[in-house]
XYZ file of C-alpha atoms in Angstrom:
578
model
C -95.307 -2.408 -114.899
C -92.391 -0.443 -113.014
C -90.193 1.124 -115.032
C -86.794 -0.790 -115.227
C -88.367 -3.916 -113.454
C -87.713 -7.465 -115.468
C -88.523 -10.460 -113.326
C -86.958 -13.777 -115.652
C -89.611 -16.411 -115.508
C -92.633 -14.356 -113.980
C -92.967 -11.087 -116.613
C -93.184 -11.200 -120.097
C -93.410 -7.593 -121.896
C -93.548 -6.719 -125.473
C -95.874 -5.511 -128.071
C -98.663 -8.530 -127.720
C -98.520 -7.028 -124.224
C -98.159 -8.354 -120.324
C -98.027 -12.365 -120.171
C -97.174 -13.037 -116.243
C -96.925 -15.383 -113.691
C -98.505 -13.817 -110.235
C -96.336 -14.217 -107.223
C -97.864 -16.300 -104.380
C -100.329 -16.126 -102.178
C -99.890 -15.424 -98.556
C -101.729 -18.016 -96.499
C -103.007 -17.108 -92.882
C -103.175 -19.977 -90.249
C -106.421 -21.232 -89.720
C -106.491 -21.526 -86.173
C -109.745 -23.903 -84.388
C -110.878 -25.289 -81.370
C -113.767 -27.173 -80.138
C -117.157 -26.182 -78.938
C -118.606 -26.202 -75.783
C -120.664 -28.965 -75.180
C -124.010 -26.675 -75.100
C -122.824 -24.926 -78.135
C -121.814 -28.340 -79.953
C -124.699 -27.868 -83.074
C -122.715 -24.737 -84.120
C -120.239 -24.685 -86.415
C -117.707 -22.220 -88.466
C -117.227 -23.001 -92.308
C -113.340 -22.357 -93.477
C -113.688 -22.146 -97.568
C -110.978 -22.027 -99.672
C -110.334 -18.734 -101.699
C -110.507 -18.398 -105.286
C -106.182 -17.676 -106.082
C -105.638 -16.245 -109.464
C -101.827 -17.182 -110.660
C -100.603 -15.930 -113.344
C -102.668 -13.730 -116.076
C -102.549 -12.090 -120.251
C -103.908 -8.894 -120.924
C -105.599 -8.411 -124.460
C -104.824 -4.239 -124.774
C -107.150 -2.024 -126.637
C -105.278 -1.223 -129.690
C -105.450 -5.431 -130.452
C -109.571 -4.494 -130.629
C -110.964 -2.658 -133.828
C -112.119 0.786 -133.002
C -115.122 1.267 -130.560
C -115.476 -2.932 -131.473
C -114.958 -6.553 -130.253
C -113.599 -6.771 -133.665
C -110.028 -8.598 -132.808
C -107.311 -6.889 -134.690
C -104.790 -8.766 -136.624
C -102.219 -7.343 -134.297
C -103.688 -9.047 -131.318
C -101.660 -12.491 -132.717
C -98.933 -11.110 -131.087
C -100.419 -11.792 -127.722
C -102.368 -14.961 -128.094
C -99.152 -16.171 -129.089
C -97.379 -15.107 -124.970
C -100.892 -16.483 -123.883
C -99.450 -20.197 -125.272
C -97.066 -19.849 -122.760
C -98.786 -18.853 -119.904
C -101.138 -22.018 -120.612
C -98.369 -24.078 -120.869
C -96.885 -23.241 -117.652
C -100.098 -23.652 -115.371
C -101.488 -27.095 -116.858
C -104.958 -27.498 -115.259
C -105.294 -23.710 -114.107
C -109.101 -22.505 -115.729
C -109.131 -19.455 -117.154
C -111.698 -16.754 -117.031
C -111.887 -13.438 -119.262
C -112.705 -9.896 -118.020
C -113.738 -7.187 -120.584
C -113.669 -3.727 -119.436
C -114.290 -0.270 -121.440
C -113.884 3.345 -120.689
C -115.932 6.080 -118.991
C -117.064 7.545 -122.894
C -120.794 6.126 -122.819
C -123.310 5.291 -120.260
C -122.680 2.045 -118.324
C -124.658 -0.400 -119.970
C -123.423 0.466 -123.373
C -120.446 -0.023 -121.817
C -121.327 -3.330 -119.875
C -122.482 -4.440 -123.431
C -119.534 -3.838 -125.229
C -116.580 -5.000 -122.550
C -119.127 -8.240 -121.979
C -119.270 -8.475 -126.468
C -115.386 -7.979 -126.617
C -114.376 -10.811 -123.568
C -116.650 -13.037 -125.287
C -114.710 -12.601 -128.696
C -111.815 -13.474 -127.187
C -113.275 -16.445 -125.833
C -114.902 -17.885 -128.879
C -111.955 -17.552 -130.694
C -109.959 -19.781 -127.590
C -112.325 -22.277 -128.110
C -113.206 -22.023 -131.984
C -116.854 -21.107 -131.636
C -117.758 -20.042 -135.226
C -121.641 -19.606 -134.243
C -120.552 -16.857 -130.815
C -118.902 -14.658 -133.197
C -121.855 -14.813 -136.318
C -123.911 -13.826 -133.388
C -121.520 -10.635 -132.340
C -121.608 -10.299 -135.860
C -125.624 -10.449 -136.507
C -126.729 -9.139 -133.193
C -125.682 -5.277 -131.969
C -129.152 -3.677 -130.822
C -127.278 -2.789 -127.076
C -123.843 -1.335 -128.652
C -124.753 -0.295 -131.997
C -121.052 1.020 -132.135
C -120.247 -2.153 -132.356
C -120.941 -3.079 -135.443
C -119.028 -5.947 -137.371
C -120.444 -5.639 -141.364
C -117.998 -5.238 -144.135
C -115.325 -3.426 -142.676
C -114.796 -6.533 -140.308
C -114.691 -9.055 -142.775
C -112.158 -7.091 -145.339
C -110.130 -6.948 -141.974
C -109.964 -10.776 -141.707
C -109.712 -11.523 -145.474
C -106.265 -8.931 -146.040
C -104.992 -10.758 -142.539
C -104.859 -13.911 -144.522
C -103.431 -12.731 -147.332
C -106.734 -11.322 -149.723
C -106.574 -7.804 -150.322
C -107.772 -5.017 -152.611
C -105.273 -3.739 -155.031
C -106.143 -0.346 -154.308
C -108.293 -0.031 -157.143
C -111.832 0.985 -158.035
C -111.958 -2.401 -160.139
C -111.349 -4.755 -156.949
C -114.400 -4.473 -154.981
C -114.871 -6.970 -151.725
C -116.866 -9.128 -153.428
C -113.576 -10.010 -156.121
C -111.732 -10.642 -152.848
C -114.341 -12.636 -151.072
C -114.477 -14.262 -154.592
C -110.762 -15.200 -154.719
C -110.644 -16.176 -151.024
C -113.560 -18.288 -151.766
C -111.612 -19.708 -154.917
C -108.882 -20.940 -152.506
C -111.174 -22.679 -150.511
C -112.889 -24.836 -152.790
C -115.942 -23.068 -152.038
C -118.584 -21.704 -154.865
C -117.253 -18.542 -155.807
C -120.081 -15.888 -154.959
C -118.498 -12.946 -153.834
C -121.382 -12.353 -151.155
C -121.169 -11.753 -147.896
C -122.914 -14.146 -145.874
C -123.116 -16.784 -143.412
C -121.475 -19.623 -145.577
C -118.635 -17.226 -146.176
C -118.990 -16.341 -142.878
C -118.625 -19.439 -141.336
C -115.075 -20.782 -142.744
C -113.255 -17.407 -142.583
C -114.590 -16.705 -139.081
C -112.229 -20.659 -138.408
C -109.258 -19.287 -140.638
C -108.888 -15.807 -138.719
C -109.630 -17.687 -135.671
C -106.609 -19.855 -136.602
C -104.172 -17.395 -137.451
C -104.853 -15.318 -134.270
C -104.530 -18.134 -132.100
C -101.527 -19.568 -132.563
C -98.324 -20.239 -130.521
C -94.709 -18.092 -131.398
C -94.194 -20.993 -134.503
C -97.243 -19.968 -136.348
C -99.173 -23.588 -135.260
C -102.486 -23.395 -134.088
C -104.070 -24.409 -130.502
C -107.366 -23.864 -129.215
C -108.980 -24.692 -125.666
C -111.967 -26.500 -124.421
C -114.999 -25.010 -122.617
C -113.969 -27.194 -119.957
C -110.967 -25.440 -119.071
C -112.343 -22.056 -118.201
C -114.308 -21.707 -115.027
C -117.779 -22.469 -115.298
C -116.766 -24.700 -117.820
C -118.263 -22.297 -120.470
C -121.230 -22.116 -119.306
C -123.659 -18.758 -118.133
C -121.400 -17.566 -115.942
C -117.593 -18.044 -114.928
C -115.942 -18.092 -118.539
C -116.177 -14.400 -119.270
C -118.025 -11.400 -118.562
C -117.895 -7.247 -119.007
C -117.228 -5.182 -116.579
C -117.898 -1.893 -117.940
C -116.756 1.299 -116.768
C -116.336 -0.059 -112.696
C -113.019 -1.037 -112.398
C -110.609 1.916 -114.368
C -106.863 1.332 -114.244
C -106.484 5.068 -114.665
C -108.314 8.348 -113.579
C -107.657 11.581 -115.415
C -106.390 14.593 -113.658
C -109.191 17.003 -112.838
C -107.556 19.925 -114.811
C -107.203 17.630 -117.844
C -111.081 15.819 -117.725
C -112.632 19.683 -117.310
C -110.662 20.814 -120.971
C -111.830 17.692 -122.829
C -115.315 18.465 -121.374
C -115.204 22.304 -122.366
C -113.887 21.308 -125.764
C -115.766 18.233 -126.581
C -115.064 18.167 -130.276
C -111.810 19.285 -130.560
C -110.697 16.896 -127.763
C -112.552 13.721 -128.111
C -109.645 12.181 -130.182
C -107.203 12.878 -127.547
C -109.809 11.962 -124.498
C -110.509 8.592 -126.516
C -106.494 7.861 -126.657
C -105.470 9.272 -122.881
C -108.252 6.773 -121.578
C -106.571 3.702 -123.327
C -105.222 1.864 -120.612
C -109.027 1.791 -119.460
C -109.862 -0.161 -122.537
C -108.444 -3.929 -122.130
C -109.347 -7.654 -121.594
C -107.880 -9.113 -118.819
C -107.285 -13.456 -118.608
C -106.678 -14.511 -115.198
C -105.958 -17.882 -114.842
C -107.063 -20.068 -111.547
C -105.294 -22.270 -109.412
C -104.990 -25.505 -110.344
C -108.142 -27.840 -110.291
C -110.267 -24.508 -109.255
C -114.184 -24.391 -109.172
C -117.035 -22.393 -109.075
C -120.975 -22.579 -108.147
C -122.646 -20.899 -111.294
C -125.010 -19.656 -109.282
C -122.758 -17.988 -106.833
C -120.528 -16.160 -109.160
C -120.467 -12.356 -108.784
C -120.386 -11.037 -112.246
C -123.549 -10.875 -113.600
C -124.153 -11.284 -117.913
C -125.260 -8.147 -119.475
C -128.278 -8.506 -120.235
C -128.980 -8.933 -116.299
C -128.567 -5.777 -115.661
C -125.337 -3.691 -114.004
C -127.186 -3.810 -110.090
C -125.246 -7.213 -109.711
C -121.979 -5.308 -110.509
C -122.834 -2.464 -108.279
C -124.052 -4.725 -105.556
C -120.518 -5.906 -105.226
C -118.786 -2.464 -104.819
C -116.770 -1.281 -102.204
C -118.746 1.037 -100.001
C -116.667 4.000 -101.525
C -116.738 2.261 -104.931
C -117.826 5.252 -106.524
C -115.516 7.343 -105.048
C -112.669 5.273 -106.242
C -113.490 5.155 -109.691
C -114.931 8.541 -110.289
C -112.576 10.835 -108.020
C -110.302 13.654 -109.584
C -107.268 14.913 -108.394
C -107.111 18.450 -109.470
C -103.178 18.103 -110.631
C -102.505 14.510 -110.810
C -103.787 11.082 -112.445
C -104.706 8.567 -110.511
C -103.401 4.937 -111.100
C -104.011 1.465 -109.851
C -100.836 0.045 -108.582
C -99.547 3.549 -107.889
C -99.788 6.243 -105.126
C -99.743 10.201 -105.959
C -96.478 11.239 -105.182
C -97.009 14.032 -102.323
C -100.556 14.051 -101.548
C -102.584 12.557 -98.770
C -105.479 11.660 -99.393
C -106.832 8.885 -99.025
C -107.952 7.607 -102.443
C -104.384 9.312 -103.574
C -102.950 5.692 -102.438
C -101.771 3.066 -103.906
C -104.599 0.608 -105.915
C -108.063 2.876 -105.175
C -109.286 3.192 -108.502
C -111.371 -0.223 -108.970
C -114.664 0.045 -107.706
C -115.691 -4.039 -107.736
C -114.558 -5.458 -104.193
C -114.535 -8.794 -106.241
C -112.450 -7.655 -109.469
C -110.242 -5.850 -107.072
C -109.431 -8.960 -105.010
C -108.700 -10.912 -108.263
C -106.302 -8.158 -109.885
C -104.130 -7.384 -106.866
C -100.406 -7.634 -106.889
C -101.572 -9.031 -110.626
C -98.679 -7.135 -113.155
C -101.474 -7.109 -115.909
C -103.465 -4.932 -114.152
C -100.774 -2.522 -112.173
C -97.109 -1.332 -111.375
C -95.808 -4.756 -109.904
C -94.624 -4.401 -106.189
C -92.870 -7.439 -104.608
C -89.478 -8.944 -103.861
C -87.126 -11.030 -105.768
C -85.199 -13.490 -104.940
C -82.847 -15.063 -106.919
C -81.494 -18.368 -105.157
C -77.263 -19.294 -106.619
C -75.774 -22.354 -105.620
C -72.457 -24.074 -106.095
C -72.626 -26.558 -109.085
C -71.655 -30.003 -108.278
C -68.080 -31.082 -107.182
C -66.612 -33.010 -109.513
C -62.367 -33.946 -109.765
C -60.671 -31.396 -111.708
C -63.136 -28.916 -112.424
C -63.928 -25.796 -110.316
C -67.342 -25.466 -108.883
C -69.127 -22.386 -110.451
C -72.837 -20.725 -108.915
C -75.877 -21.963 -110.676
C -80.004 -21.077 -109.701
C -81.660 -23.080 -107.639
C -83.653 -24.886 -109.554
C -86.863 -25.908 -108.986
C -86.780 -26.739 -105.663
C -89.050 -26.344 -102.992
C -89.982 -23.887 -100.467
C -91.496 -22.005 -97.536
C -91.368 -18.444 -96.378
C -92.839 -17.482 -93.289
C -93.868 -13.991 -93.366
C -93.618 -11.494 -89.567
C -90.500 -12.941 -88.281
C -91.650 -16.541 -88.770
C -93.738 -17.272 -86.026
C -96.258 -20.570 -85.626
C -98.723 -17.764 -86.212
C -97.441 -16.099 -89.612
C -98.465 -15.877 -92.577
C -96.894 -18.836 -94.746
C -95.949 -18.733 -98.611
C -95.209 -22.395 -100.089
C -93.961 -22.764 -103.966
C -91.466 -23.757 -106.059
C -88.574 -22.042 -107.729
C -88.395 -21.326 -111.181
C -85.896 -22.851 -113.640
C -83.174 -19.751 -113.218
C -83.829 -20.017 -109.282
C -86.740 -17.556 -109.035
C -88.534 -16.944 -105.806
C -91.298 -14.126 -105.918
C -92.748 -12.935 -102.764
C -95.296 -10.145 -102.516
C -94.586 -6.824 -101.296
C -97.604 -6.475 -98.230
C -95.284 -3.929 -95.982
C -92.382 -2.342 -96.355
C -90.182 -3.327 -94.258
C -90.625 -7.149 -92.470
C -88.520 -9.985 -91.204
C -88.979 -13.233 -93.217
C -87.583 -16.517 -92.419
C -87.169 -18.439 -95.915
C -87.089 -22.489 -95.599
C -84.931 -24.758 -98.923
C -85.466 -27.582 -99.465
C -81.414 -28.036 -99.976
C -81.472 -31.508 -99.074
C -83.338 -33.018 -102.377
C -81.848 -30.211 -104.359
C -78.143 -31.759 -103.304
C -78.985 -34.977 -103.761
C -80.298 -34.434 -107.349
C -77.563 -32.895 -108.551
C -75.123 -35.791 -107.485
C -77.251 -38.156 -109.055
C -77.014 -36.050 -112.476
C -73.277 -36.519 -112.220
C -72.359 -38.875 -115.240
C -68.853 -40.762 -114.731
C -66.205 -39.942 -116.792
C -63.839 -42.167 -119.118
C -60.724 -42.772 -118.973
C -58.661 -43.061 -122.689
C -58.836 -46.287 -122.815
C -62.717 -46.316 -122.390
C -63.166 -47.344 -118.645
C -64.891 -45.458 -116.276
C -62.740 -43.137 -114.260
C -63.214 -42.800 -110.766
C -65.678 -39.885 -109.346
C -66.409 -38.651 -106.062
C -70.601 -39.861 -106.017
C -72.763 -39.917 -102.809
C -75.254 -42.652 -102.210
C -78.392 -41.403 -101.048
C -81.906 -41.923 -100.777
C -84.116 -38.998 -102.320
C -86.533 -37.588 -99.512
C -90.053 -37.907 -100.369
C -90.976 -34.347 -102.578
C -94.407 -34.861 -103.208
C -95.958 -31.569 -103.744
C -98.891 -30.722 -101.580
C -102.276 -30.560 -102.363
C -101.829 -26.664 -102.550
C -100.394 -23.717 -101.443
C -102.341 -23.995 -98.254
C -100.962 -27.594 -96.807
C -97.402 -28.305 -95.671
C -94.522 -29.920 -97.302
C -94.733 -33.755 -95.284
C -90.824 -32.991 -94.770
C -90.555 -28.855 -94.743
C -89.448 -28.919 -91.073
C -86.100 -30.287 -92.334
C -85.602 -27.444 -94.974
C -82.906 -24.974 -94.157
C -83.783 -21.948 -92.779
C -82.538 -18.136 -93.723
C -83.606 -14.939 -92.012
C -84.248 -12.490 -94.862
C -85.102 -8.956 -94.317
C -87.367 -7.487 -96.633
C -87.179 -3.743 -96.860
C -87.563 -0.922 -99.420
C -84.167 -0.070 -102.044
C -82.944 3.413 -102.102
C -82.937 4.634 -105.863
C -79.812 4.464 -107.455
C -80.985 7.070 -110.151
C -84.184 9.160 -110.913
C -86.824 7.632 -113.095
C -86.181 8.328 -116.731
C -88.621 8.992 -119.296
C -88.052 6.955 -122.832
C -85.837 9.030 -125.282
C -88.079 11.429 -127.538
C -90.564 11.636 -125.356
C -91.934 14.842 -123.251
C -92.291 13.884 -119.546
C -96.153 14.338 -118.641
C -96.274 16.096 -115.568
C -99.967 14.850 -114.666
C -98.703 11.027 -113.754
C -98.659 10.147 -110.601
C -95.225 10.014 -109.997
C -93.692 12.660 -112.547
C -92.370 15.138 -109.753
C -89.828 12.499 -108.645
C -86.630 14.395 -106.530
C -83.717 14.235 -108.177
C -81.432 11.307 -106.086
C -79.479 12.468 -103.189
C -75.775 11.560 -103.385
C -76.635 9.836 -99.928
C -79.947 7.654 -101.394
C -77.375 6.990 -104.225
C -75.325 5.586 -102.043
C -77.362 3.750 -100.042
C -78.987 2.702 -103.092
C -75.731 1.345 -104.719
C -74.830 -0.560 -101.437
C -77.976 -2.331 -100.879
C -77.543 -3.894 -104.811
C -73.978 -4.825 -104.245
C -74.741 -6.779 -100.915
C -77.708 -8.133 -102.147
C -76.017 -9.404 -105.234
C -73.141 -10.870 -103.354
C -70.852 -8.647 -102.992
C -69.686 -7.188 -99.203
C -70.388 -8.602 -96.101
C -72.906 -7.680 -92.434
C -74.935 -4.556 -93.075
C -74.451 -2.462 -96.808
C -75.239 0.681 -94.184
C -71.899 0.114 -91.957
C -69.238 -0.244 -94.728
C -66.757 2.244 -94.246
C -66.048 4.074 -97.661
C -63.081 2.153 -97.764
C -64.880 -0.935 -98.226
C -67.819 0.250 -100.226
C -64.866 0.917 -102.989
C -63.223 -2.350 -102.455
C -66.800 -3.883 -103.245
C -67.515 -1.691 -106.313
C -64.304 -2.914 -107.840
C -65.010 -6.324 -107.086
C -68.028 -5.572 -108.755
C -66.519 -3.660 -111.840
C -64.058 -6.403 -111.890
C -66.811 -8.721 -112.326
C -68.377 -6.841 -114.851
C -65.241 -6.216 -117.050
C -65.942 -2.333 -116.190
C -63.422 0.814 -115.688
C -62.359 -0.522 -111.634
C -61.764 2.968 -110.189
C -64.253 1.734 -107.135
C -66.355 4.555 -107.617
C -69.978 5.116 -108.445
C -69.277 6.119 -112.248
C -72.658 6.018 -114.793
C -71.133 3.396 -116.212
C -71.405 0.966 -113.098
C -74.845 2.101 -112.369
C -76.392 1.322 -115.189
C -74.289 -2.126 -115.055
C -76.306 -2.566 -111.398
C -79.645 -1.430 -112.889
C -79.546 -3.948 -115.559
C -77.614 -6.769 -113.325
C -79.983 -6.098 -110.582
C -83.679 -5.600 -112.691
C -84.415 -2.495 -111.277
């Protein structure tokens, strides 16, 4: 994620990780017209593509060590997953393992395929998938669950060694089993197995109250079946690629440095959930990502024709990172998102904030409340309401987003150049007429209903349409607004979190200091955008620009001097999200 970004209602960040909402899709015009009559036996097949929309990331350190072993920790995030689920009813999910570049690639394949498939059996509560990860590690014999697994699950729920030589695991596998109502053996086997394999499986998966939920096969892709529900991906699709001066002193001191190579290649290790639109499908037999024990040529089959390049390339002085460009270098796998090798994986995971620094606008849509006698009206979101944006100045021909906005009046559109004329369609009409039917009438003292201003209307037909891809029945009567999408000057340079010691190999540590001029420009662009100023931020005379910044500081219960104090920025950092 961008540093200093927070999108209200799409991203989620905290210690169980990135829960998210993706923004929409842009949807080209399918444009057709008839054969010939001597070519009338041909024919063109339009298919629909597979739109991931929102996603959960499962990171590394919620895995044990070199294991699909799920830590305790990981609770944390299955409990943001309850709310992605709840907020796409009917979207399938599908789970993506992926490892490092530390082994050979079908160790690797193995163990990302062994760790998605943990997380699945514990979605869906299948005891006998994980006694098999358990039993069955001749491919990743790393991976190893044994003791040390099940002491991990028994202190999670509470049975623990005192710390001394007298409490061995079988006393706590004894007093677990004691609890239970089951025969007190103290062994490790598949009886024991089998209820504390449910109990952990419970207390991982539950929502932010502590209650349990589980899914159904049925609602991943595939419906659980060979393929579709989860698979590994090993080492082809790295989020990050190590400098070439820092891979070449790991690699000349191997065993002094493997501790620090293991944690700088983190971000490589993760489980990515991508949920599907609504109502999506697959053909088994047609899905990309082969099992495992197929073999990695299906993975490789689907790789870019540079995939190796993208995934294995060093720049001598810089990382490399998906969702990132090198600052000031050229080439051509320097750019932004050219680390995954998978064509497939790659079209799933773009513009996905799981997976990458999140680049798109925001819109935030403020309306006057309702009019009522007596009361002044104050701005509230647009809720909920629909709309269209048509992308490349809006012609027949553009590209076309269609959604809904969020609860605090959240539009998200994604960022495909960087500077475009949009023309954004609301649905105002419905949105108006809803909120004067939510007016209740007011009493008088004695108890009889005073008189209000109401408007009679008939609500327009808001049917949603069958997906992103069809039209609103009634979106030619939305209101249109030209919006003009272009890229913010920074207000202030990038700065790293307090303690820390800036690391000069990321891909965007030599950021310039900000110009008084980009600060400026910077400041301006906020202001306007948040509604404050009029025309074009860039012709304000400096008299103006003041009168705004007060306005603004005024707002904001700040110092109003009308200048661009610390103070004031930081207020439009945090006001603004970024």
């Amino acid at each position: 994620m961008a540093e200093g970004v927070f999108i209200p209602d799409m991203v989620e960040v905290d210690d169980g990780g990135v829960a998210a909402d993706h923004p929409p899709k842009l949807t080209l015009p399918v444009l057709v017209a008839p054969f010939e009559e001597a070519r009338k036996t041909l024919f063109n097949a339009v298919r629909r593509s597979l739109v991931t929309v929102a996603c959960k990331d499962v990171l590394d350190s919620h895995f044990a060590f070199d294991s699909s072993v799920l830590h305790p920790e990981s609770q944390k995030g299955f409990a943001q997953l309850k709310g992605v689920i709840d907020r796409h009813p009917g979207s399938p999910l599908s789970i993506f393992g992926h490892a490092d570049s530390e082994g050979d690639p079908k160790y690797n394949k193995f163990l990302s395929e062994r760790r998605a498939e943990a997380v699945f059996g514990m979605l869906v509560r299948d005891v006998p998938t994980w006694e098999r990860l358990f039993s069955h590690h001749t491919e990743t014999p790393g991976d190893v669950w044994g003791d040390p697994a099940v002491a991990l699950m028994l202190s999670a729920l509470g049975f623990e060694t005192n710390g001394t030589t007298e409490t061995t695991l079988g006393d706590v596998i004894r007093r677990y089993q004691k609890d239970r109502k089951i025969a007190p053996s103290g062994r490790n086997d598949v009886g024991l197995r089998a209820k504390l394999f449910a109990d952990y499986m419970d207390f991982l998966c539950s929502d932010p109250s502590g209650v349990p939920y589980r899914l159904t096969k049925a609602d991943f892709l595939g419906a659980g079946d060979e393929h579709g529900a989860f698979q590994g991906c090993s080492f082809f699709n790295p989020r990050l690629v190590l400098a070439g001066s820092e891979e070449r002193d790991f690699e000349q001191d191997k065993s002094g440095q493997k501790e620090a190579h293991h944690a700088k290649n983190t971000d490589n290790r993760r489980a990515i959930i991508f949920f599907f639109q609504a109502g999506a499908t697959i053909d088994p037999e047609k899905w990309p990502c082969p099992r495992a024990k197929q073999g990695i040529n299906g993975c490789v089959h689907h790789f870019w024709s540079d995939g190796n390049e993208r995934r294995q390339t060093r720049i001598e002085t810089k990382r490399r990172r998906f969702g990132k460009a090198v600052r000031n270098h050229t080439e051509r796998l320097a750019q932004i998102e050219k680390t995954f090798a998978c064509r497939f994986y790659h079209g799933l995971a773009l513009h996905s904030p799981c997976e990458g620094d999140l680049q798109m606008w925001v819109l935030q849509i403020m309306v006057d409340s309702a009019h009522r006698p007596g009361v002044n009206p104050t701005l509230k979101p647009l809720a909920n309401t629909r709309y269209v944006v048509l992308a490349d100045g809006g012609r027949q021909t553009s590209p076309v987003i269609r959604g809904t906005t969020s609860v605090n009046g959240i539009i998200g559109i994604p960022l495909w150049i960087r500077d475009v004329t949009m023309v954004l369609k609301l649905d105002i009409f419905s949105a108006v007429v809803r909120d004067a039917k939510a007016v209740q009438p007011k009493k008088n003292k004695d108890g009889t209903p005073a008189p209000v201003q109401s408007i009679d209307l008939e609500a327009p037909d808001v049917t949603a349409a069958d997906d992103s891809t069809d039209p609103f029945k009634d979106e030619k009567e939305f209101f249109s607004f030209p919006l003009s999408g272009a890229a913010l000057a920074r207000l202030q340079k990038k700065s790293d979190p307090p303690g820390s010691v800036p690391d000069k190999l990321e891909p965007d540590a030599d950021e310039p200091e900000v110009a008084p001029d980009e600060k400026n420009l910077g400041a301006r662009q906020r202001l306007f955008n948040l509604g404050y100023g009029v025309a074009d931020p860039r012709n304000w005379t400096d008299a103006q620009f003041a009168q705004f910044v007060k306005r603004y500081q005024k707002d904001k219960r700040l110092t109003q001097d009308g200048t661009l104090s610390a103070e004031t920025i930081a207020s439009l950092r945090k006001v603004y999200g970024s």
